[in-house]
mmCIF file with all atom_site columns, C-alpha atoms in Angstrom:
data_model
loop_
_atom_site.group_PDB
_atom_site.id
_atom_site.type_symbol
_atom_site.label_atom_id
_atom_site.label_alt_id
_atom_site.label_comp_id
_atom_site.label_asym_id
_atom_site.label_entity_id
_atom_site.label_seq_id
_atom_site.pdbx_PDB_ins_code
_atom_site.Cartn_x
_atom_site.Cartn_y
_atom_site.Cartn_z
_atom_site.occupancy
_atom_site.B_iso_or_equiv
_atom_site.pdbx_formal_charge
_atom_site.auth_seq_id
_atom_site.auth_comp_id
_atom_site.auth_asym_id
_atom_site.auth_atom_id
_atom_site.pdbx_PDB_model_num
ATOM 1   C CA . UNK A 1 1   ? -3.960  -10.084 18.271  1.00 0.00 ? 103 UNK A CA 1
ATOM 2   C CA . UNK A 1 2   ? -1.296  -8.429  15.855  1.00 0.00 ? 104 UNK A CA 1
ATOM 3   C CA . UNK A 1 3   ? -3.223  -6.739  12.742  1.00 0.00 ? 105 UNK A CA 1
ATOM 4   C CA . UNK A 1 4   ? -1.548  -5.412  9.717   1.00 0.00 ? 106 UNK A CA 1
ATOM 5   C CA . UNK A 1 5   ? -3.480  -2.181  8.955   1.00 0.00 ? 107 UNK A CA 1
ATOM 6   C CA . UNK A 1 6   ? -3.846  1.003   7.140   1.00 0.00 ? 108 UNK A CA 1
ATOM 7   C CA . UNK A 1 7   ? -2.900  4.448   9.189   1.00 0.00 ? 109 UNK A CA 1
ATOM 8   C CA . UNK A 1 8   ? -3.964  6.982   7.825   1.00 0.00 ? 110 UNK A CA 1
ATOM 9   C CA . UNK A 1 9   ? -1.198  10.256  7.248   1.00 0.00 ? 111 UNK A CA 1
ATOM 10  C CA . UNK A 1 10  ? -1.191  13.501  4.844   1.00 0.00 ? 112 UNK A CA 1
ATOM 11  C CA . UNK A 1 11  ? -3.140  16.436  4.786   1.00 0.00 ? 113 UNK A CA 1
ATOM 12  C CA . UNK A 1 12  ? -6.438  17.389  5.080   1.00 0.00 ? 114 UNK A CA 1
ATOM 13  C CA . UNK A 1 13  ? -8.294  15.933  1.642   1.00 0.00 ? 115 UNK A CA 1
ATOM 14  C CA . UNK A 1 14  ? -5.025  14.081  0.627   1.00 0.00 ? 116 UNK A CA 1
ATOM 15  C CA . UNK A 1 15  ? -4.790  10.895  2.147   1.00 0.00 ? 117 UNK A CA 1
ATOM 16  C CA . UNK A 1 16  ? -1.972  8.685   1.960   1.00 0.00 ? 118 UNK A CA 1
ATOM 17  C CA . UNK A 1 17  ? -1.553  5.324   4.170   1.00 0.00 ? 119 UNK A CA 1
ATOM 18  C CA . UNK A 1 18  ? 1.275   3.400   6.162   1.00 0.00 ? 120 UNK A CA 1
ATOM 19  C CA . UNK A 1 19  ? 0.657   -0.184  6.402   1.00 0.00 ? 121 UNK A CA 1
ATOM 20  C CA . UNK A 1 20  ? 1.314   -0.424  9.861   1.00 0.00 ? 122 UNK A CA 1
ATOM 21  C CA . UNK A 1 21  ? 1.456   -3.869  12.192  1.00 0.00 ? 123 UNK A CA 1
ATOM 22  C CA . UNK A 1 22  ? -0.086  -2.907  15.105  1.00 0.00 ? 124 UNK A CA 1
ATOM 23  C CA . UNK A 1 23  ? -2.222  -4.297  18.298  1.00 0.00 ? 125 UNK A CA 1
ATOM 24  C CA . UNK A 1 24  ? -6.042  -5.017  17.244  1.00 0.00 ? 126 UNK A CA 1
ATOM 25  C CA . UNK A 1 25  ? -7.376  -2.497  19.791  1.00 0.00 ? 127 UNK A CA 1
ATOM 26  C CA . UNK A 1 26  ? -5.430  -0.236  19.126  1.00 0.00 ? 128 UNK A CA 1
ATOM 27  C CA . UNK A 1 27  ? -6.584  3.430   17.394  1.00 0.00 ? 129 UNK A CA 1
ATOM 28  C CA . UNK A 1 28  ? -6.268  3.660   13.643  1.00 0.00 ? 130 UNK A CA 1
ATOM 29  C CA . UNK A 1 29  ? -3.484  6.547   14.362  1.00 0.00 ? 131 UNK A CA 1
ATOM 30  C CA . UNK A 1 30  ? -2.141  4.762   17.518  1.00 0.00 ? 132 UNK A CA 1
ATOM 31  C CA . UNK A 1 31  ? 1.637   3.567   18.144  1.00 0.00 ? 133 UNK A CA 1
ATOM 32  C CA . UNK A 1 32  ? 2.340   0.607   16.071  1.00 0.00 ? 134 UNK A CA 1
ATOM 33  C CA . UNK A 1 33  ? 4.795   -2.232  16.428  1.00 0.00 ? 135 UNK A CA 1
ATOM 34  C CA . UNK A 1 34  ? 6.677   -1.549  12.961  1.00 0.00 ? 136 UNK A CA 1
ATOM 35  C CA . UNK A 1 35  ? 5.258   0.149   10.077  1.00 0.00 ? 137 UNK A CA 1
ATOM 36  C CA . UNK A 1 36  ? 5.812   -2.063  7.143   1.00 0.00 ? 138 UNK A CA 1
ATOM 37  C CA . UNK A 1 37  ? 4.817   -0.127  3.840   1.00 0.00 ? 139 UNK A CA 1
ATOM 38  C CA . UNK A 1 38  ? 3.511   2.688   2.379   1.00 0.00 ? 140 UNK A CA 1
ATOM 39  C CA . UNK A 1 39  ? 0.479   3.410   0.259   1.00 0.00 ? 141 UNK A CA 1
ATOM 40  C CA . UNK A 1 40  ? -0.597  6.456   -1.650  1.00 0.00 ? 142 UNK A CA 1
ATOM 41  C CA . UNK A 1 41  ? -3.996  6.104   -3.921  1.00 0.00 ? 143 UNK A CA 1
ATOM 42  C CA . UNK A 1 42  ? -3.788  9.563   -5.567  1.00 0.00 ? 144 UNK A CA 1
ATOM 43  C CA . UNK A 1 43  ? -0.709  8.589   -7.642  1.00 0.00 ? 145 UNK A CA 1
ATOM 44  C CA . UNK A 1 44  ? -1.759  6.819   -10.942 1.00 0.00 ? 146 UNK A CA 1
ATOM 45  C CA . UNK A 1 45  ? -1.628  3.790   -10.692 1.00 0.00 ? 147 UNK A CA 1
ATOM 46  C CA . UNK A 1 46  ? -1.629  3.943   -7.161  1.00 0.00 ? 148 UNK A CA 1
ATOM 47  C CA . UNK A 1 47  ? 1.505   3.629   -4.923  1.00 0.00 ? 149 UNK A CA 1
ATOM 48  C CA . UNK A 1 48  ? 2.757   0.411   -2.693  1.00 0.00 ? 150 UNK A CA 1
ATOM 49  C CA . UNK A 1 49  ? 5.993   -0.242  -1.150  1.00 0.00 ? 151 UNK A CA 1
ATOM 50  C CA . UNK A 1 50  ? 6.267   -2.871  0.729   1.00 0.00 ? 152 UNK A CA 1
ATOM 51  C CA . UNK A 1 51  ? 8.958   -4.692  3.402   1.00 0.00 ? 153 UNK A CA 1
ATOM 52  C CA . UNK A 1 52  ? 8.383   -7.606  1.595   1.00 0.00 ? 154 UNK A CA 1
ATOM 53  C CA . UNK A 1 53  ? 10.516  -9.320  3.831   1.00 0.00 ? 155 UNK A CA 1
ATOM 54  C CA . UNK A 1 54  ? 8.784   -7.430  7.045   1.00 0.00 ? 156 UNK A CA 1
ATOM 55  C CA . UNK A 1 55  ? 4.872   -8.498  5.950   1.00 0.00 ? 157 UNK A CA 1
ATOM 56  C CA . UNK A 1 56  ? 5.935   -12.380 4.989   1.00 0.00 ? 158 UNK A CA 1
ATOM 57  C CA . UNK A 1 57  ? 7.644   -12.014 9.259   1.00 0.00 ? 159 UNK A CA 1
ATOM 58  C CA . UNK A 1 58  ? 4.199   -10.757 10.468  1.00 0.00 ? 160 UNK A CA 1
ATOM 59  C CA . UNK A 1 59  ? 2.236   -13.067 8.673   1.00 0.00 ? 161 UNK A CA 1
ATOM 60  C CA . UNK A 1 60  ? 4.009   -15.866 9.746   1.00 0.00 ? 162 UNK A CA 1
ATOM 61  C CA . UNK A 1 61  ? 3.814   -14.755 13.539  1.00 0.00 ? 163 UNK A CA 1
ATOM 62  C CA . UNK A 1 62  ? -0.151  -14.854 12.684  1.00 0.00 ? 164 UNK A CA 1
ATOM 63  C CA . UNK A 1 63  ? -0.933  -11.611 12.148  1.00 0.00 ? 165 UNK A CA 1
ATOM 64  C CA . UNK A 1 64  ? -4.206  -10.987 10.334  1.00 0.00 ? 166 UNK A CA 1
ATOM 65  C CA . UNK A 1 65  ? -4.339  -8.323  7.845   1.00 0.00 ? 167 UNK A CA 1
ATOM 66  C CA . UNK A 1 66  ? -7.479  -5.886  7.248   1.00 0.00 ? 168 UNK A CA 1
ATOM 67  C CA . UNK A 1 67  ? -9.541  -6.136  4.156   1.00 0.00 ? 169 UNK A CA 1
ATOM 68  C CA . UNK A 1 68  ? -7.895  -3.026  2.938   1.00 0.00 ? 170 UNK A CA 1
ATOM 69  C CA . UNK A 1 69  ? -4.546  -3.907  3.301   1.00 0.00 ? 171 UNK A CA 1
ATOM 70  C CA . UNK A 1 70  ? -5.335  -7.806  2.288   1.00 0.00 ? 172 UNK A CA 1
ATOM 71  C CA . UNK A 1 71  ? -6.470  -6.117  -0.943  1.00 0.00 ? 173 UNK A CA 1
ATOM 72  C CA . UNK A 1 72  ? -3.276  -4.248  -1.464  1.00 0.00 ? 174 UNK A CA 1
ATOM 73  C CA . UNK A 1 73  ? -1.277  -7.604  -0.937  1.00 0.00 ? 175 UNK A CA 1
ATOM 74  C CA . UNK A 1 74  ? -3.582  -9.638  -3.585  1.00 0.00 ? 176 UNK A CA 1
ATOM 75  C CA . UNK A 1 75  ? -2.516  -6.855  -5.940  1.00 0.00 ? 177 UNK A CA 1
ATOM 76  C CA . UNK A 1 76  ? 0.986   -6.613  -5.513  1.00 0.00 ? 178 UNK A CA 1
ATOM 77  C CA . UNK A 1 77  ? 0.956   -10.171 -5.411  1.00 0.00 ? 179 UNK A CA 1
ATOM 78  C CA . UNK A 1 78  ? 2.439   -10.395 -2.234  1.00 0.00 ? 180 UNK A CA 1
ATOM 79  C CA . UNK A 1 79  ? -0.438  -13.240 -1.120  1.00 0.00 ? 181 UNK A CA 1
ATOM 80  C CA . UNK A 1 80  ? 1.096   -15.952 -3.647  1.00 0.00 ? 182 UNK A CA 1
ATOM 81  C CA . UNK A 1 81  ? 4.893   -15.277 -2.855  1.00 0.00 ? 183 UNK A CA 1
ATOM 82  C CA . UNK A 1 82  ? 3.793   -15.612 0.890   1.00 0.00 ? 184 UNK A CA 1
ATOM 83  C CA . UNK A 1 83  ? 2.447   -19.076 -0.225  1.00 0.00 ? 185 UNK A CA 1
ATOM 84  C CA . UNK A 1 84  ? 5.742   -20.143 -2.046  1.00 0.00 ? 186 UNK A CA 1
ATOM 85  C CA . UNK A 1 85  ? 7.646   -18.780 1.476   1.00 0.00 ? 187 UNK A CA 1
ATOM 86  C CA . UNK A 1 86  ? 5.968   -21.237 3.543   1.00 0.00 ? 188 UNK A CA 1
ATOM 87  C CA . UNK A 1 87  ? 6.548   -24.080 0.910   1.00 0.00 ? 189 UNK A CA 1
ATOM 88  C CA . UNK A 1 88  ? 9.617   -23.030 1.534   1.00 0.00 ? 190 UNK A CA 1
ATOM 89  C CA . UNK A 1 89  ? 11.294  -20.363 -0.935  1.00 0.00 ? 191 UNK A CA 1
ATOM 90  C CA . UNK A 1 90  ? 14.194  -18.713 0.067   1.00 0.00 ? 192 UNK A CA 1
ATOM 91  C CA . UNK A 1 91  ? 13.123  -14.925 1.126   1.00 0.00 ? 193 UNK A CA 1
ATOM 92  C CA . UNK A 1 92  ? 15.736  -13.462 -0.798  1.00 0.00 ? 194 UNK A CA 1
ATOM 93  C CA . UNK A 1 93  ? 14.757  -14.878 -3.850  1.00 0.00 ? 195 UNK A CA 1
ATOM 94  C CA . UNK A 1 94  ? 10.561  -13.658 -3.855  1.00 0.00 ? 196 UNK A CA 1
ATOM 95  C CA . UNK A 1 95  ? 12.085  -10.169 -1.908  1.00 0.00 ? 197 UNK A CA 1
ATOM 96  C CA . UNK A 1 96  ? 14.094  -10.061 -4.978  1.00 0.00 ? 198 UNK A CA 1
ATOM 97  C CA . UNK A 1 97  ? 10.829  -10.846 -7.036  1.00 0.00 ? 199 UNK A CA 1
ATOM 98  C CA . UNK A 1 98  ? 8.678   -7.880  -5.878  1.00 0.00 ? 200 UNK A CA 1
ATOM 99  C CA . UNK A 1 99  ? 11.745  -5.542  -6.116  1.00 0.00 ? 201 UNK A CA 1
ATOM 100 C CA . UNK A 1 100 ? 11.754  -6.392  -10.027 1.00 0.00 ? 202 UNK A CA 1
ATOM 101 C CA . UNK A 1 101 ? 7.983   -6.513  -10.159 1.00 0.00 ? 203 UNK A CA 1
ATOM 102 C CA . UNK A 1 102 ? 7.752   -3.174  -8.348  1.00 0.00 ? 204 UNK A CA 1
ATOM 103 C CA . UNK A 1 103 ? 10.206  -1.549  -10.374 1.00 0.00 ? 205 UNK A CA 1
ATOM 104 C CA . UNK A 1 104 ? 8.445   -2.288  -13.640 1.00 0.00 ? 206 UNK A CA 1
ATOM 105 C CA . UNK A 1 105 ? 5.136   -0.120  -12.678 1.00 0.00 ? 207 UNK A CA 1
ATOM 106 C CA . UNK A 1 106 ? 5.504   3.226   -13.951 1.00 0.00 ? 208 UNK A CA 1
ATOM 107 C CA . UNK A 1 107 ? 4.011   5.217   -11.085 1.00 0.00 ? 209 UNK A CA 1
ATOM 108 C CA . UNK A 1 108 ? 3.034   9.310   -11.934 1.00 0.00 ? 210 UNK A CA 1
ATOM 109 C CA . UNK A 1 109 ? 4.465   10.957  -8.981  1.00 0.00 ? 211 UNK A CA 1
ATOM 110 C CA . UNK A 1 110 ? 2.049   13.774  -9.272  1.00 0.00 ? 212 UNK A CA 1
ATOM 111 C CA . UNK A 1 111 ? -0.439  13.168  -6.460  1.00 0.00 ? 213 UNK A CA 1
ATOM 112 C CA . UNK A 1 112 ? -3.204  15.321  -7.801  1.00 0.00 ? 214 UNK A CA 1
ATOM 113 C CA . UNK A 1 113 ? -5.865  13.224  -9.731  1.00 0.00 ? 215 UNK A CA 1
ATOM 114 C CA . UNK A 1 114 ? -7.018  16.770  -11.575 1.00 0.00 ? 216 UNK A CA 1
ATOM 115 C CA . UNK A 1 115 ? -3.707  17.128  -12.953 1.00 0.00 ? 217 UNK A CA 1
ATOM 116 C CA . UNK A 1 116 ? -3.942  14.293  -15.251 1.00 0.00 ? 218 UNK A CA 1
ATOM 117 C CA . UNK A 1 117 ? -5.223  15.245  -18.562 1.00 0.00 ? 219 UNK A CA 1
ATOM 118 C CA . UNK A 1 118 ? -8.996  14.655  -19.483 1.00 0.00 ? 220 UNK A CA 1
ATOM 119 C CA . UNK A 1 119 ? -9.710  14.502  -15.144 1.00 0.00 ? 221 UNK A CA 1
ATOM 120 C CA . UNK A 1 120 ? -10.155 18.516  -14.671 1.00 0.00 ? 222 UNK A CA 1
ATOM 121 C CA . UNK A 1 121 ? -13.091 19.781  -16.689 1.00 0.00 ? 223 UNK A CA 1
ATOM 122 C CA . UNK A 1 122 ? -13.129 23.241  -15.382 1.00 0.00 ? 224 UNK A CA 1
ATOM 123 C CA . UNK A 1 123 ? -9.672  23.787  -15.729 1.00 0.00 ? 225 UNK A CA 1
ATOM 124 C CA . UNK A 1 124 ? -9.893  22.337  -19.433 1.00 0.00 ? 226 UNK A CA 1
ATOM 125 C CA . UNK A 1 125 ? -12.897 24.458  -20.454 1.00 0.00 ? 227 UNK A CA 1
ATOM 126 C CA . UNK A 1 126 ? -11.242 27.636  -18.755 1.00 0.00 ? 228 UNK A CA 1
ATOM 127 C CA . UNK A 1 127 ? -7.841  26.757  -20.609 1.00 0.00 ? 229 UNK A CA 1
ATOM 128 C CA . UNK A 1 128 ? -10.547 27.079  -23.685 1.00 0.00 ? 230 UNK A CA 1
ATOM 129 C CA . UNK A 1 129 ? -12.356 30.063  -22.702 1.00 0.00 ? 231 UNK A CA 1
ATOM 130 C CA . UNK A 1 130 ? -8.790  32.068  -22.650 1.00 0.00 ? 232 UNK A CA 1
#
């Protein structure tokens, strides 16, 4: 059984995630069919890109995604444009849909959550102290 999954890449302490579709038994790092997205949580707000197009294929083919990555599609709101494809929206049109929707978030491309002001109390009170 195909499973759409998170694979974990990036340094040591600084995770970031490909959604990957890949065999069931396979290894979290092991060869995958196609790797369909990308997700980084230490952005704010986090980052997802998505193969729209890609995830609505694998889906289809009955492909069963992991409660990570099911979470990620509920918030991109890829879960209720998958619904209108198989009523029987043209792809173009929702692929369109998340390219607009996914342009409007504003996404911080520092990847360091202690950068962001208010997060880094040592740094603050030694900015102070000098």
């Amino acid at each position: 059984m195909v499973r759409l999954r998170l694979r974990r890449v990036g340094a040591k302490k600084q995770p970031s995630y490909r959604v990957v579709a890949i065999d069931r038994e396979s290894p979290r790092d092991g060869r995958a069919l196609e790797v369909v997205g990308f997700y980084n949580p230490r952005t704010e707000p986090d980052t997802i890109e998505l193969k729209e197009a890609r995830v609505y294929h694998w889906l289809s083919v009955g492909a069963q995604p992991s409660e990570a990555v099911e979470r990620l599609l509920k918030k991109m709101g890829t879960y209720d444009r998958y619904e209108r494809f198989k009523a029987g929206e043209e792809v173009e049109a929702l692929v369109a849909e998340y390219a607009e929707f996914a342009a409007s978030r504003n996404v911080d491309p520092r990847t360091r959550r202690d950068d962001f002001v208010g997060k880094n109390k040592k740094a603050e009170k030694a900015a102070e102290e000098a």
